[in-house]
XYZ file of N, CA and C in Angstrom:
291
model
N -15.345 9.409 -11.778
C -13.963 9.739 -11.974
C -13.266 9.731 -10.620
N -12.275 9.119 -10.441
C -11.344 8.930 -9.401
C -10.261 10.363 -9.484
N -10.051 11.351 -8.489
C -9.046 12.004 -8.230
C -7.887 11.582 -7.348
N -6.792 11.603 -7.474
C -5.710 11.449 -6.414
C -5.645 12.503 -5.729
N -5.745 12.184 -4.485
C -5.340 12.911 -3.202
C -4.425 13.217 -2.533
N -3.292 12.527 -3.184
C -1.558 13.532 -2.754
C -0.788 12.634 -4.122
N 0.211 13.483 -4.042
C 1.379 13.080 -5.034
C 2.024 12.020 -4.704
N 2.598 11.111 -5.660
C 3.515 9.517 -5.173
C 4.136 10.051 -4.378
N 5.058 9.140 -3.764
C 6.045 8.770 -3.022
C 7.386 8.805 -3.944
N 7.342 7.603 -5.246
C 7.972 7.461 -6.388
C 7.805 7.673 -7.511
N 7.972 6.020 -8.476
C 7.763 6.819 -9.894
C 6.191 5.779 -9.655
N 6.087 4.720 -8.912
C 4.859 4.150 -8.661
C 4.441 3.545 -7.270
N 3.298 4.024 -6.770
C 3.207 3.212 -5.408
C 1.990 2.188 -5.646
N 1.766 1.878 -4.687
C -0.120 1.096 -4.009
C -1.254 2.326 -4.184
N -2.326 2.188 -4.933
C -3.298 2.767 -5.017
C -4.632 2.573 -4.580
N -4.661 2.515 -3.328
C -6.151 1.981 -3.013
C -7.133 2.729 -2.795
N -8.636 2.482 -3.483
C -9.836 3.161 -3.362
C -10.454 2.339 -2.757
N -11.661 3.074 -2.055
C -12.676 2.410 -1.252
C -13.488 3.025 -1.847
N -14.481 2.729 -2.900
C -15.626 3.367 -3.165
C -17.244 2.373 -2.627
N -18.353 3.415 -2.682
C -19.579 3.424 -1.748
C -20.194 2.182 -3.109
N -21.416 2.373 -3.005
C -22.523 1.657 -4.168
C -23.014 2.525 -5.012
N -22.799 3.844 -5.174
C -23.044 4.599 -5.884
C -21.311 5.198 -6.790
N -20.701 4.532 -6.332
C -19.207 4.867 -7.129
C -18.496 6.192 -6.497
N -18.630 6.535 -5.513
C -18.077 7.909 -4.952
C -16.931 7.212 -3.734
N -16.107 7.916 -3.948
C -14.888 7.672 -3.022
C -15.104 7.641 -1.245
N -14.687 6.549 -0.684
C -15.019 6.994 0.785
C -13.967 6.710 1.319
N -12.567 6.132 0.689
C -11.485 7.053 1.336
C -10.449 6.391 -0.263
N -9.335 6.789 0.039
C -8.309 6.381 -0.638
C -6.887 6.421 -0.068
N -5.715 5.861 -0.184
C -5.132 6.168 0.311
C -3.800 5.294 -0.765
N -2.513 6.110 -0.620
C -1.664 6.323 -1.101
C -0.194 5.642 -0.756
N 0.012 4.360 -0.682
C 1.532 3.827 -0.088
C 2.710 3.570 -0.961
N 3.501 3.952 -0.206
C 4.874 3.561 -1.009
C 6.415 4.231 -0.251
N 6.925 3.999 -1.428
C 8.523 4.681 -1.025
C 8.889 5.504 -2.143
N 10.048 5.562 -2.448
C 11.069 6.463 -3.438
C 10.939 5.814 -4.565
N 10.888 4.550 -4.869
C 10.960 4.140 -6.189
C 9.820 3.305 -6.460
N 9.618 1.915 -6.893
C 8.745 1.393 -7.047
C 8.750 0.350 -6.369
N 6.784 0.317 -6.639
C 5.857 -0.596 -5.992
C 4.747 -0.799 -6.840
N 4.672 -2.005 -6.472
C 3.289 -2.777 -7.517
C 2.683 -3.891 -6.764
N 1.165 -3.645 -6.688
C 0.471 -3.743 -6.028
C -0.251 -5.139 -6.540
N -0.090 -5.984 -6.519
C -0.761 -7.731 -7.417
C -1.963 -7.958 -6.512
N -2.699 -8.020 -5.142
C -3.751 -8.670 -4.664
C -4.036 -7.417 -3.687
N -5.187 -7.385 -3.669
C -5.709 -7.140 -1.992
C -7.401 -7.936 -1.966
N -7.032 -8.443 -0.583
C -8.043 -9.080 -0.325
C -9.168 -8.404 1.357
N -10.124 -8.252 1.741
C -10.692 -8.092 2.595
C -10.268 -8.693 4.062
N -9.957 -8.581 4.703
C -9.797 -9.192 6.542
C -10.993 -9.514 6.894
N -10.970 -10.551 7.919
C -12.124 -10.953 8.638
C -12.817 -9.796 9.818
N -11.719 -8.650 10.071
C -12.063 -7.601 10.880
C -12.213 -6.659 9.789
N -12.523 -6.640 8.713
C -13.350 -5.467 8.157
C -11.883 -4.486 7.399
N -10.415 -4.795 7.887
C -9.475 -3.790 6.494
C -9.200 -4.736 5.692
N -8.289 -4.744 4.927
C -7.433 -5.117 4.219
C -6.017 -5.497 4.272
N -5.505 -6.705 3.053
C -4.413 -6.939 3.360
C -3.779 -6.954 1.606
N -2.643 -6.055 1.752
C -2.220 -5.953 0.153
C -1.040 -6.372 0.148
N -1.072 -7.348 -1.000
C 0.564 -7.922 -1.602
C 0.835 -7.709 -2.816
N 2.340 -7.295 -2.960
C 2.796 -6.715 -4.185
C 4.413 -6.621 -4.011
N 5.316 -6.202 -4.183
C 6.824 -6.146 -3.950
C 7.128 -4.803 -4.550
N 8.237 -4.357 -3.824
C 8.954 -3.418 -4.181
C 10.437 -3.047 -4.365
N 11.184 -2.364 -5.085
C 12.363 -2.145 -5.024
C 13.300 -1.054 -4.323
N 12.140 -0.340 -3.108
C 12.619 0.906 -2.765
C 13.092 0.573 -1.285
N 14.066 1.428 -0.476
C 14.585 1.205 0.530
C 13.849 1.927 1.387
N 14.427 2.285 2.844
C 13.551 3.037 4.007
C 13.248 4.361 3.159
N 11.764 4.440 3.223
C 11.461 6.115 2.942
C 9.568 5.534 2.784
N 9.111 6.451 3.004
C 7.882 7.135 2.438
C 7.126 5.904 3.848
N 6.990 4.951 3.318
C 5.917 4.313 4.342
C 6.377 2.468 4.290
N 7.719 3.072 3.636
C 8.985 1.792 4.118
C 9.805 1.861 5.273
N 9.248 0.782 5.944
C 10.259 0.953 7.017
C 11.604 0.050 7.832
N 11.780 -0.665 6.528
C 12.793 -1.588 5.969
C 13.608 -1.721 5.235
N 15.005 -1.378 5.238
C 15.706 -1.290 3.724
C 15.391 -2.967 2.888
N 15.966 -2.686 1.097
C 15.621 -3.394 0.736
C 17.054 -4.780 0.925
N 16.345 -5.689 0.995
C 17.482 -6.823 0.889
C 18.145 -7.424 -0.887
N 17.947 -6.410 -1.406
C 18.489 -6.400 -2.637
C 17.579 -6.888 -3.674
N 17.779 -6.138 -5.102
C 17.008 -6.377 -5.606
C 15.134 -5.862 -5.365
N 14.722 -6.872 -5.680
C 13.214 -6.715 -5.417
C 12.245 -7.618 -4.504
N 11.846 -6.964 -3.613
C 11.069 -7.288 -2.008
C 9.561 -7.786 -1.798
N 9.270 -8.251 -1.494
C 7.538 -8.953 -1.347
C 7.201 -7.927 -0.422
N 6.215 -6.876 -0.584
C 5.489 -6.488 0.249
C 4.551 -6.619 0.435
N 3.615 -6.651 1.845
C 2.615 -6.895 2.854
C 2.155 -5.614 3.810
N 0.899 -5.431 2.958
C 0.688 -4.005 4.257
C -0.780 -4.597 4.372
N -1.133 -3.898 5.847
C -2.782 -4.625 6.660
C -2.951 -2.770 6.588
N -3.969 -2.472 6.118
C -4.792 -1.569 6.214
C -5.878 -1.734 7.293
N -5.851 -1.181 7.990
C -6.848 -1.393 9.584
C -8.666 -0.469 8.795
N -9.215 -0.452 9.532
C -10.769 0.378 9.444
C -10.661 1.102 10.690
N -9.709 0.560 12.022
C -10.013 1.594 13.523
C -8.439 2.004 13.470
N -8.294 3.427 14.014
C -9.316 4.122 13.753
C -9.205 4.930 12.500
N -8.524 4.364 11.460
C -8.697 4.961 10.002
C -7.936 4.215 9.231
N -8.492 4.073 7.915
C -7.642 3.509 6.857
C -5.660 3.871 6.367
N -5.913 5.107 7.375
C -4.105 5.451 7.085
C -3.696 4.519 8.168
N -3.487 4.135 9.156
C -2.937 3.138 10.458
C -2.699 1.946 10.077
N -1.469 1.659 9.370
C -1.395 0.225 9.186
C 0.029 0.095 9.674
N 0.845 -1.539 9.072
C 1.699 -1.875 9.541
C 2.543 -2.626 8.680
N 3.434 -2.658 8.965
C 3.956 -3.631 7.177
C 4.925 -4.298 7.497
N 5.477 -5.186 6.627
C 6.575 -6.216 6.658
C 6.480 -6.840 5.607
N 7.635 -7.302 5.022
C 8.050 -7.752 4.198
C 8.843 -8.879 4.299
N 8.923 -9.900 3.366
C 10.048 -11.214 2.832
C 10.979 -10.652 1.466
N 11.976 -11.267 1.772
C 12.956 -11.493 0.464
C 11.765 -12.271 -0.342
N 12.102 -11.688 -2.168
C 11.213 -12.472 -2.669
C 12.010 -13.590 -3.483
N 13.232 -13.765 -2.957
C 14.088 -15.779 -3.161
C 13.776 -16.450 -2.098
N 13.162 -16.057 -1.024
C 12.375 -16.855 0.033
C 11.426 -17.732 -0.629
């Protein structure tokens, strides 16, 4: 069983688990803003974090640090491993790009 470890941001953010080989949590962590986010891929890095794509409709807040260019936004966050899975960095495209 998966527990959440803090309350959204919105009404939906990014939900990522890292679980072991035995199914137990070895970290999780929680991104977003004020409104929504939806999370479509994450794939592994060649340095060991992650990189998640999904779009959102929320402006500067929570772990946005971009207002939105209207409408709904392509987001891109790199989840690092040094020195912890909270340290990442983000940016985004218009998603009529």
């Amino acid at each position: 069983m998966c527990i959440r470890d803090r309350n959204n941001f919105g009404s939906s953010d990014y939900w990522v688990i890292k679980i072991n080989s035995t199914g137990g949590i070895v970290w999780q962590n929680d991104i977003g803003s004020f409104s929504d986010e939806y999370l479509n891929s994450v794939k592994q890095t060649s340095d060991g974090g992650y990189i998640l794509a999904g779009y959102t409709n929320s402006g500067i807040a929570g772990d946005k640090t971009e207002n939105s260019l209207g409408g709904t936004d392509y987001w891109v966050c790199l989840l690092y491993t040094s020195p912890s899975p909270r340290d990442r960095t983000r940016s985004r495209m218009p998603s009529s790009a």
